[in-house]
Structure formats: C-alpha cells, structure tokens
Amino acid sequence: MRKCLRCETYMVEDLSIMVSNGGYGIDIREKGLFKTAIEKIKCAVCPECGYTETYIENTDKIKKLLNKEK
Ligand SMILES: [Zn+2]
C-alpha cells in the first residue's frame, strides 16, 4: 500500500483521473502521433491531508522503453 509522502498515512489507491464532464481517463503514451497508450494513469489520495499522486500499475512497458534507449 502507498503511504502519503507528506504525512505517511496510508493512501486510497486505484482511483481514476477523469476528464471533466465524463470523458475518458488520462494515459501515458510514447512521443509521436498514433502511439498506443502505455498505461492508464491511476491516482491515490491521502485521506488525511489530501495529497494526491499519480502512478501506473504495470511498469513493464516503461522498463522496455528504458532498454530501447540504451
Ligand atoms: Zn497525507
């Protein structure tokens, strides 16, 4: 479980960031047009201080990008 970086309270995870008015979530993509999404961004919120952070669940594709650059 994620702990808040500010106050070390356990965060509420697996939340979604939505475009206002009911659109889609936000995802991470490689640079360039028509690249497929690497992963949808999720969000965790600290119930104590409200600190909000974004993260991705599966980091495999990001790790592959890292290897591509070497
Ligand atoms: Zn906090």
PDB file of C-alpha atoms and ligand atoms in Angstrom:
ATOM      1  CA  MET A   1       0.000   0.000   0.000  1.00  0.00           C
ATOM      2  CA  ARG A   2       1.123   3.524  -0.744  1.00  0.00           C
ATOM      3  CA  LYS A   3       1.954   5.851   2.087  1.00  0.00           C
ATOM      4  CA  CYS A   4       1.496   9.595   1.782  1.00  0.00           C
ATOM      5  CA  LEU A   5       4.815  11.324   1.126  1.00  0.00           C
ATOM      6  CA  ARG A   6       3.727  14.223   3.320  1.00  0.00           C
ATOM      7  CA  CYS A   7       2.179  12.672   6.405  1.00  0.00           C
ATOM      8  CA  GLU A   8       2.777   8.902   5.998  1.00  0.00           C
ATOM      9  CA  THR A   9      -0.917   7.993   6.158  1.00  0.00           C
ATOM     10  CA  TYR A  10      -1.994   5.034   4.004  1.00  0.00           C
ATOM     11  CA  MET A  11      -3.474   6.326   0.785  1.00  0.00           C
ATOM     12  CA  VAL A  12      -6.658   5.356  -1.014  1.00  0.00           C
ATOM     13  CA  GLU A  13      -5.406   3.817  -4.260  1.00  0.00           C
ATOM     14  CA  ASP A  14      -6.745   2.708  -7.619  1.00  0.00           C
ATOM     15  CA  LEU A  15      -8.707   5.881  -8.269  1.00  0.00           C
ATOM     16  CA  SER A  16      -9.132   7.309 -11.748  1.00  0.00           C
ATOM     17  CA  ILE A  17      -8.461  10.746 -13.097  1.00  0.00           C
ATOM     18  CA  MET A  18     -11.280  11.668 -15.400  1.00  0.00           C
ATOM     19  CA  VAL A  19     -11.619  14.443 -17.891  1.00  0.00           C
ATOM     20  CA  SER A  20     -14.377  16.686 -16.595  1.00  0.00           C
ATOM     21  CA  ASN A  21     -17.885  16.028 -17.884  1.00  0.00           C
ATOM     22  CA  GLY A  22     -17.469  12.276 -18.065  1.00  0.00           C
ATOM     23  CA  GLY A  23     -14.790  11.852 -20.738  1.00  0.00           C
ATOM     24  CA  TYR A  24     -12.006   9.323 -20.611  1.00  0.00           C
ATOM     25  CA  GLY A  25      -9.106   8.880 -18.253  1.00  0.00           C
ATOM     26  CA  ILE A  26      -5.626  10.118 -18.968  1.00  0.00           C
ATOM     27  CA  ASP A  27      -2.929   7.757 -20.148  1.00  0.00           C
ATOM     28  CA  ILE A  28       0.816   7.744 -20.730  1.00  0.00           C
ATOM     29  CA  ARG A  29       1.992   7.482 -24.333  1.00  0.00           C
ATOM     30  CA  GLU A  30       5.263   7.405 -26.186  1.00  0.00           C
ATOM     31  CA  LYS A  31       6.088  10.629 -28.032  1.00  0.00           C
ATOM     32  CA  GLY A  32       4.671  10.871 -31.518  1.00  0.00           C
ATOM     33  CA  LEU A  33       1.277  10.595 -33.137  1.00  0.00           C
ATOM     34  CA  PHE A  34      -0.681   7.348 -33.088  1.00  0.00           C
ATOM     35  CA  LYS A  35       1.436   5.717 -30.460  1.00  0.00           C
ATOM     36  CA  THR A  36      -0.591   3.345 -28.386  1.00  0.00           C
ATOM     37  CA  ALA A  37      -1.092   4.034 -24.738  1.00  0.00           C
ATOM     38  CA  ILE A  38       1.497   2.545 -22.464  1.00  0.00           C
ATOM     39  CA  GLU A  39      -0.659   2.558 -19.402  1.00  0.00           C
ATOM     40  CA  LYS A  40      -3.609   4.377 -17.955  1.00  0.00           C
ATOM     41  CA  ILE A  41      -2.743   6.738 -15.148  1.00  0.00           C
ATOM     42  CA  LYS A  42      -4.196   5.904 -11.787  1.00  0.00           C
ATOM     43  CA  CYS A  43      -4.306   8.092  -8.769  1.00  0.00           C
ATOM     44  CA  ALA A  44      -4.020   7.744  -4.998  1.00  0.00           C
ATOM     45  CA  VAL A  45      -5.271  10.250  -2.462  1.00  0.00           C
ATOM     46  CA  CYS A  46      -4.266  10.663   1.172  1.00  0.00           C
ATOM     47  CA  PRO A  47      -7.453  10.724   3.266  1.00  0.00           C
ATOM     48  CA  GLU A  48      -5.688  12.795   5.911  1.00  0.00           C
ATOM     49  CA  CYS A  49      -4.052  15.724   4.119  1.00  0.00           C
ATOM     50  CA  GLY A  50      -5.435  15.344   0.603  1.00  0.00           C
ATOM     51  CA  TYR A  51      -2.067  14.849  -1.060  1.00  0.00           C
ATOM     52  CA  THR A  52      -2.717  13.301  -4.465  1.00  0.00           C
ATOM     53  CA  GLU A  53      -0.265  11.352  -6.562  1.00  0.00           C
ATOM     54  CA  THR A  54      -0.455   9.643  -9.903  1.00  0.00           C
ATOM     55  CA  TYR A  55       1.065   6.273 -10.769  1.00  0.00           C
ATOM     56  CA  ILE A  56       0.787   3.408 -13.208  1.00  0.00           C
ATOM     57  CA  GLU A  57       0.104  -0.134 -12.112  1.00  0.00           C
ATOM     58  CA  ASN A  58       2.169  -2.081 -14.629  1.00  0.00           C
ATOM     59  CA  THR A  59       5.693  -0.786 -15.275  1.00  0.00           C
ATOM     60  CA  ASP A  60       6.768  -3.485 -17.783  1.00  0.00           C
ATOM     61  CA  LYS A  61       6.281  -1.284 -20.860  1.00  0.00           C
ATOM     62  CA  ILE A  62       8.178   1.583 -19.267  1.00  0.00           C
ATOM     63  CA  LYS A  63      11.049  -0.745 -18.476  1.00  0.00           C
ATOM     64  CA  LYS A  64      11.101  -1.832 -22.118  1.00  0.00           C
ATOM     65  CA  LEU A  65      11.394   1.808 -23.222  1.00  0.00           C
ATOM     66  CA  LEU A  66      14.328   2.197 -20.888  1.00  0.00           C
ATOM     67  CA  ASN A  67      16.090  -0.716 -22.567  1.00  0.00           C
ATOM     68  CA  LYS A  68      15.333   0.686 -26.037  1.00  0.00           C
ATOM     69  CA  GLU A  69      17.245   3.862 -25.262  1.00  0.00           C
ATOM     70  CA  LYS A  70      20.426   2.062 -24.262  1.00  0.00           C
TER      71      LYS A  70
HETATM   72 ZN    ZN B   1      -1.110  12.866   3.760  1.00  0.00          ZN
END
